[in-house]
């Protein structure tokens, strides 16, 4: 049996009204948060920007490094931290030519990033193709998800 | 005495191409590549960052003094779960109006390590021509 009966035309329960307000605020907040996330996903402000993906066995890191001197690329892993270093190829000096536009960035870079799981450091592979660096990092045995078989007794 | 320190690279987020409301038919993203353009007596050189573009996916075109560069990026979509996404992948497209007279037959384009280099040699400067005025 209902103790309170507030239902009438155009007049909801006060709790319904509070619930409605709460939902409204939550929606407003999540819309705002989504908007910010779309603009700045995991923005760190350190070159190069990276994408990281995984499957059961490995982590895959990619970075766009156009014009990077492959010889200068240096990758190292210490504990859970991967560090990428390198530098770009040089261009003609401003004294030799007249620049109309200069938007590309030249110089050195260094970025460290913490890996989400332990990896087998000795089995890391890296390739540089068409200006994209791909690093494949096999997960350490303890970081892999174990499939547990359920015995049917 | 100042120590010469080498320059650190700043992060540039990719700029989507403003299509004026039009969408690509493939539904993919399209970015405006960062470029350097320089000029010397021989001609113009356009250098554009287009990581992921191969020679097969590249088109460079000069028509009515407008240079158009387009690079197709073929993205493999493997079965992987994304953990962190700082940049988006898409094609590259940009146009430039050229004021110089270019020798169209001698334009060359090359792409290496995701960097496109287009060299546009200038036409030989027009020789001053003496015009004889014939009096009648």
CSV table of C-alpha atoms in Angstrom, one decimal:
chain,number,residue,atom,x,y,z
A,1,UNK,CA,0.0,0.0,0.0
A,2,UNK,CA,1.3,3.4,-0.9
A,3,UNK,CA,1.6,5.8,2.0
A,4,UNK,CA,1.8,8.9,-0.2
A,5,UNK,CA,-0.2,9.4,-3.2
A,6,UNK,CA,0.9,12.5,-5.1
A,7,UNK,CA,-0.2,11.7,-8.5
A,8,UNK,CA,-2.3,14.3,-10.1
A,9,UNK,CA,-2.6,16.0,-13.4
A,10,UNK,CA,0.7,17.9,-14.1
A,11,UNK,CA,1.9,17.3,-10.6
A,12,UNK,CA,4.5,14.5,-10.1
A,13,UNK,CA,5.8,13.1,-6.9
A,14,UNK,CA,8.5,15.4,-5.3
A,15,UNK,CA,10.8,12.4,-5.5
A,16,UNK,CA,10.1,12.1,-9.2
A,17,UNK,CA,10.9,15.7,-9.6
A,18,UNK,CA,14.2,15.4,-7.8
A,19,UNK,CA,15.0,12.3,-9.8
A,20,UNK,CA,14.3,14.3,-13.0
A,21,UNK,CA,16.6,17.1,-11.9
A,22,UNK,CA,19.3,14.7,-11.0
A,23,UNK,CA,19.1,13.0,-14.4
A,24,UNK,CA,19.2,16.3,-16.1
A,25,UNK,CA,22.4,17.3,-14.3
A,26,UNK,CA,24.0,14.0,-14.9
A,27,UNK,CA,23.3,14.2,-18.6
A,28,UNK,CA,24.6,17.8,-18.7
A,29,UNK,CA,27.8,16.7,-17.0
A,30,UNK,CA,28.4,13.7,-19.1
A,31,UNK,CA,27.8,15.7,-22.3
A,32,UNK,CA,30.4,18.2,-21.2
A,33,UNK,CA,32.9,15.5,-20.2
A,34,UNK,CA,32.4,13.7,-23.6
A,35,UNK,CA,33.0,17.0,-25.4
A,36,UNK,CA,36.2,17.6,-23.6
A,37,UNK,CA,37.3,14.0,-24.2
A,38,UNK,CA,36.8,14.3,-27.9
A,39,UNK,CA,38.9,17.4,-28.0
A,40,UNK,CA,41.7,16.2,-25.8
A,41,UNK,CA,41.7,12.5,-25.5
A,42,UNK,CA,44.9,11.6,-23.8
A,43,UNK,CA,46.7,14.7,-24.7
A,44,UNK,CA,50.1,14.9,-23.2
A,45,UNK,CA,51.7,17.7,-25.2
A,46,UNK,CA,54.8,15.7,-25.8
A,47,UNK,CA,56.0,14.8,-29.3
A,48,UNK,CA,55.4,12.2,-30.7
A,49,UNK,CA,51.7,11.5,-30.2
A,50,UNK,CA,51.2,7.7,-29.8
A,51,UNK,CA,48.4,5.2,-30.2
A,52,UNK,CA,48.5,2.1,-28.0
A,53,UNK,CA,46.5,-1.0,-28.6
A,54,UNK,CA,46.6,-4.6,-27.3
A,55,UNK,CA,45.5,-8.1,-28.0
A,56,UNK,CA,45.8,-11.2,-25.9
A,57,UNK,CA,49.5,-11.6,-26.5
A,58,UNK,CA,51.0,-8.2,-27.2
A,59,UNK,CA,50.9,-4.4,-26.9
A,60,UNK,CA,51.2,-2.4,-30.1
A,61,UNK,CA,52.5,1.2,-30.0
A,62,UNK,CA,52.4,3.4,-33.1
A,63,UNK,CA,53.7,6.9,-33.6
A,64,UNK,CA,53.8,9.1,-36.7
A,65,UNK,CA,57.4,10.3,-37.2
A,66,UNK,CA,57.6,11.7,-40.7
A,67,UNK,CA,61.1,12.7,-41.8
A,68,UNK,CA,62.8,11.2,-38.8
A,69,UNK,CA,66.2,10.0,-39.4
A,70,UNK,CA,65.8,6.2,-38.8
A,71,UNK,CA,69.5,6.1,-37.7
A,72,UNK,CA,68.7,8.5,-34.9
A,73,UNK,CA,65.8,6.6,-33.5
A,74,UNK,CA,66.5,5.1,-30.1
A,75,UNK,CA,64.1,3.0,-28.1
A,76,UNK,CA,64.7,1.8,-24.6
A,77,UNK,CA,62.6,0.1,-21.9
A,78,UNK,CA,63.3,0.2,-18.3
A,79,UNK,CA,61.0,-1.3,-15.8
A,80,UNK,CA,57.6,-0.3,-17.2
A,81,UNK,CA,58.7,2.8,-19.0
A,82,UNK,CA,59.3,3.0,-22.7
A,83,UNK,CA,61.4,5.9,-24.0
A,84,UNK,CA,61.5,7.0,-27.6
A,85,UNK,CA,64.3,9.4,-28.7
A,86,UNK,CA,65.3,10.7,-32.1
A,87,UNK,CA,65.8,13.7,-34.3
A,88,UNK,CA,64.6,15.0,-37.7
A,89,UNK,CA,66.6,15.3,-40.9
A,90,UNK,CA,67.8,18.8,-41.6
A,91,UNK,CA,66.7,21.2,-44.3
A,92,UNK,CA,68.5,23.9,-46.3
A,93,UNK,CA,69.5,26.8,-44.2
A,94,UNK,CA,67.4,29.9,-44.4
A,95,UNK,CA,70.3,31.8,-45.8
A,96,UNK,CA,70.4,29.5,-48.9
A,97,UNK,CA,66.8,29.7,-49.8
A,98,UNK,CA,63.7,31.9,-49.3
A,99,UNK,CA,61.1,30.2,-47.1
A,100,UNK,CA,57.5,30.8,-48.0
A,101,UNK,CA,56.2,28.6,-45.3
A,102,UNK,CA,57.7,26.8,-42.4
A,103,UNK,CA,55.2,24.7,-40.5
A,104,UNK,CA,57.0,21.4,-40.1
A,105,UNK,CA,58.9,20.9,-36.9
A,106,UNK,CA,62.5,20.1,-36.9
A,107,UNK,CA,64.8,19.1,-34.1
A,108,UNK,CA,65.0,16.5,-31.3
A,109,UNK,CA,62.4,14.7,-29.4
A,110,UNK,CA,62.2,12.4,-26.4
A,111,UNK,CA,59.1,10.9,-24.9
A,112,UNK,CA,58.7,8.4,-22.1
A,113,UNK,CA,55.5,6.5,-21.4
A,114,UNK,CA,54.4,4.1,-18.8
A,115,UNK,CA,53.2,0.8,-20.2
A,116,UNK,CA,50.0,-0.6,-18.7
A,117,UNK,CA,51.3,-4.1,-18.2
A,118,UNK,CA,54.7,-5.9,-17.8
A,119,UNK,CA,56.4,-6.8,-21.1
A,120,UNK,CA,59.1,-9.2,-22.1
A,121,UNK,CA,61.8,-6.5,-22.7
A,122,UNK,CA,64.1,-8.9,-24.6
A,123,UNK,CA,61.4,-9.7,-27.1
A,124,UNK,CA,60.4,-6.1,-28.1
A,125,UNK,CA,60.4,-5.5,-31.9
A,126,UNK,CA,60.3,-2.2,-33.7
A,127,UNK,CA,59.9,-1.2,-37.3
A,128,UNK,CA,59.9,2.1,-39.1
A,129,UNK,CA,58.0,2.3,-42.4
A,130,UNK,CA,56.5,5.2,-44.4
A,131,UNK,CA,57.2,7.5,-41.4
A,132,UNK,CA,55.3,5.4,-38.9
A,133,UNK,CA,57.1,3.7,-36.0
A,134,UNK,CA,55.5,0.5,-34.8
A,135,UNK,CA,56.7,-1.1,-31.6
A,136,UNK,CA,55.5,-4.6,-30.7
A,137,UNK,CA,55.8,-5.5,-27.1
A,138,UNK,CA,55.0,-9.1,-26.0
A,139,UNK,CA,53.3,-9.2,-22.7
A,140,UNK,CA,55.0,-10.9,-19.8
A,141,UNK,CA,53.5,-14.3,-18.9
A,142,UNK,CA,52.0,-13.0,-15.7
A,143,UNK,CA,50.2,-10.1,-17.6
A,144,UNK,CA,48.4,-12.4,-20.0
A,145,UNK,CA,44.9,-13.4,-19.3
A,146,UNK,CA,44.7,-17.1,-18.4
A,147,UNK,CA,42.0,-19.1,-19.8
A,148,UNK,CA,40.6,-21.3,-17.1
A,149,UNK,CA,39.0,-24.5,-18.3
A,150,UNK,CA,36.1,-25.7,-16.2
A,151,UNK,CA,36.0,-29.4,-15.7
A,152,UNK,CA,32.7,-31.0,-16.1
A,153,UNK,CA,32.4,-33.5,-13.3
B,1,UNK,CA,78.8,32.3,-23.3
B,2,UNK,CA,75.6,30.6,-24.4
B,3,UNK,CA,75.4,26.9,-24.9
B,4,UNK,CA,73.8,25.9,-28.2
B,5,UNK,CA,70.9,23.7,-27.4
B,6,UNK,CA,69.1,21.8,-30.1
B,7,UNK,CA,65.5,22.6,-30.7
B,8,UNK,CA,62.8,20.4,-29.2
B,9,UNK,CA,59.9,19.4,-31.4
B,10,UNK,CA,56.5,20.7,-30.4
B,11,UNK,CA,53.4,18.7,-30.7
B,12,UNK,CA,51.1,19.6,-33.6
B,13,UNK,CA,47.7,18.1,-33.6
B,14,UNK,CA,46.5,17.2,-37.1
B,15,UNK,CA,44.2,19.7,-38.7
B,16,UNK,CA,41.2,18.3,-40.4
B,17,UNK,CA,40.6,19.6,-43.9
B,18,UNK,CA,37.7,22.1,-44.1
B,19,UNK,CA,35.6,20.6,-46.8
B,20,UNK,CA,33.0,23.4,-46.7
B,21,UNK,CA,30.4,21.1,-45.4
B,22,UNK,CA,31.0,18.4,-48.0
B,23,UNK,CA,32.0,14.9,-46.8
B,24,UNK,CA,34.3,12.4,-48.3
B,25,UNK,CA,32.4,9.6,-50.0
B,26,UNK,CA,34.5,7.0,-48.2
B,27,UNK,CA,33.6,8.5,-44.9
B,28,UNK,CA,37.2,8.7,-43.8
B,29,UNK,CA,39.0,11.5,-42.1
B,30,UNK,CA,41.1,14.0,-44.1
B,31,UNK,CA,43.9,16.1,-42.7
B,32,UNK,CA,45.8,19.1,-43.9
B,33,UNK,CA,49.5,18.1,-43.9
B,34,UNK,CA,52.1,20.5,-42.4
B,35,UNK,CA,54.4,21.9,-45.1
B,36,UNK,CA,57.6,23.8,-45.7
B,37,UNK,CA,57.9,25.7,-49.0
B,38,UNK,CA,61.1,27.3,-50.1
B,39,UNK,CA,62.2,29.0,-53.2
B,40,UNK,CA,65.5,29.6,-54.9
B,41,UNK,CA,66.6,30.7,-58.3
B,42,UNK,CA,65.9,27.3,-59.8
B,43,UNK,CA,62.4,26.8,-58.5
B,44,UNK,CA,60.1,26.0,-55.6
B,45,UNK,CA,60.3,23.0,-53.3
B,46,UNK,CA,57.2,21.8,-51.3
B,47,UNK,CA,57.9,19.4,-48.5
B,48,UNK,CA,54.9,17.9,-46.7
B,49,UNK,CA,54.6,15.5,-43.7
B,50,UNK,CA,52.4,12.7,-44.8
B,51,UNK,CA,53.1,9.7,-42.6
B,52,UNK,CA,51.6,6.4,-43.7
B,53,UNK,CA,51.4,7.5,-47.4
B,54,UNK,CA,53.2,5.3,-50.0
B,55,UNK,CA,54.1,6.2,-53.6
B,56,UNK,CA,51.0,4.3,-54.8
B,57,UNK,CA,48.6,6.3,-52.7
B,58,UNK,CA,50.0,9.6,-53.6
B,59,UNK,CA,48.7,12.1,-56.2
B,60,UNK,CA,50.3,15.4,-57.1
B,61,UNK,CA,48.6,17.6,-59.6
B,62,UNK,CA,49.2,21.0,-61.0
B,63,UNK,CA,46.3,22.6,-62.9
B,64,UNK,CA,45.6,26.3,-63.6
B,65,UNK,CA,48.5,27.3,-61.2
B,66,UNK,CA,46.9,25.3,-58.4
B,67,UNK,CA,49.0,22.5,-56.9
B,68,UNK,CA,47.0,19.7,-55.3
B,69,UNK,CA,48.6,17.1,-53.1
B,70,UNK,CA,46.6,14.1,-52.0
B,71,UNK,CA,47.8,11.1,-50.0
B,72,UNK,CA,45.8,8.0,-49.3
B,73,UNK,CA,46.4,6.2,-46.1
B,74,UNK,CA,45.5,2.6,-46.1
B,75,UNK,CA,44.7,1.6,-42.6
B,76,UNK,CA,44.7,-2.0,-41.6
B,77,UNK,CA,42.1,-2.7,-38.9
B,78,UNK,CA,43.4,-5.6,-36.9
B,79,UNK,CA,41.6,-7.2,-34.0
B,80,UNK,CA,43.1,-5.0,-31.3
B,81,UNK,CA,41.7,-3.2,-28.4
B,82,UNK,CA,42.7,0.5,-28.2
B,83,UNK,CA,44.2,1.6,-24.9
B,84,UNK,CA,45.3,5.1,-25.8
B,85,UNK,CA,44.5,7.2,-28.8
B,86,UNK,CA,46.3,10.4,-29.2
B,87,UNK,CA,46.1,10.8,-33.0
B,88,UNK,CA,43.7,9.9,-35.7
B,89,UNK,CA,44.5,8.3,-39.0
B,90,UNK,CA,43.3,9.7,-42.3
B,91,UNK,CA,44.1,10.8,-45.7
B,92,UNK,CA,46.0,14.1,-46.5
B,93,UNK,CA,44.9,16.8,-48.8
B,94,UNK,CA,46.0,20.3,-49.5
B,95,UNK,CA,46.1,22.9,-52.3
B,96,UNK,CA,48.3,25.8,-53.0
B,97,UNK,CA,48.1,28.6,-55.6
B,98,UNK,CA,51.4,29.2,-57.3
B,99,UNK,CA,52.3,32.6,-58.5
B,100,UNK,CA,55.5,31.6,-60.2
B,101,UNK,CA,55.6,30.3,-63.7
B,102,UNK,CA,56.4,26.6,-63.4
B,103,UNK,CA,57.9,24.3,-66.0
B,104,UNK,CA,55.1,21.7,-65.8
B,105,UNK,CA,57.1,19.1,-67.6
B,106,UNK,CA,59.9,19.0,-65.1
B,107,UNK,CA,58.0,18.7,-61.9
B,108,UNK,CA,59.2,15.8,-59.8
B,109,UNK,CA,57.7,14.3,-56.7
B,110,UNK,CA,59.2,11.8,-54.3
B,111,UNK,CA,58.0,10.3,-51.0
B,112,UNK,CA,60.3,8.9,-48.4
B,113,UNK,CA,59.7,8.0,-44.7
B,114,UNK,CA,56.3,9.7,-44.9
B,115,UNK,CA,57.7,13.0,-46.3
B,116,UNK,CA,56.7,14.2,-49.7
B,117,UNK,CA,59.0,16.4,-51.6
B,118,UNK,CA,57.8,18.2,-54.8
B,119,UNK,CA,60.2,20.2,-56.8
B,120,UNK,CA,58.7,22.7,-59.2
B,121,UNK,CA,61.4,24.2,-61.5
B,122,UNK,CA,60.7,27.7,-62.7
B,123,UNK,CA,60.3,28.4,-66.4
B,124,UNK,CA,63.4,30.2,-67.9
B,125,UNK,CA,62.7,33.9,-67.4
B,126,UNK,CA,61.2,35.5,-70.5
B,127,UNK,CA,64.0,37.0,-72.6
B,128,UNK,CA,63.5,40.7,-73.2
B,129,UNK,CA,62.4,41.0,-76.8
B,130,UNK,CA,63.1,44.0,-78.8
B,131,UNK,CA,60.1,45.2,-80.7
B,132,UNK,CA,60.7,47.1,-83.8
B,133,UNK,CA,58.3,49.8,-84.5
B,134,UNK,CA,57.7,50.2,-88.1
B,135,UNK,CA,56.9,53.6,-89.2
B,136,UNK,CA,54.7,53.9,-92.2
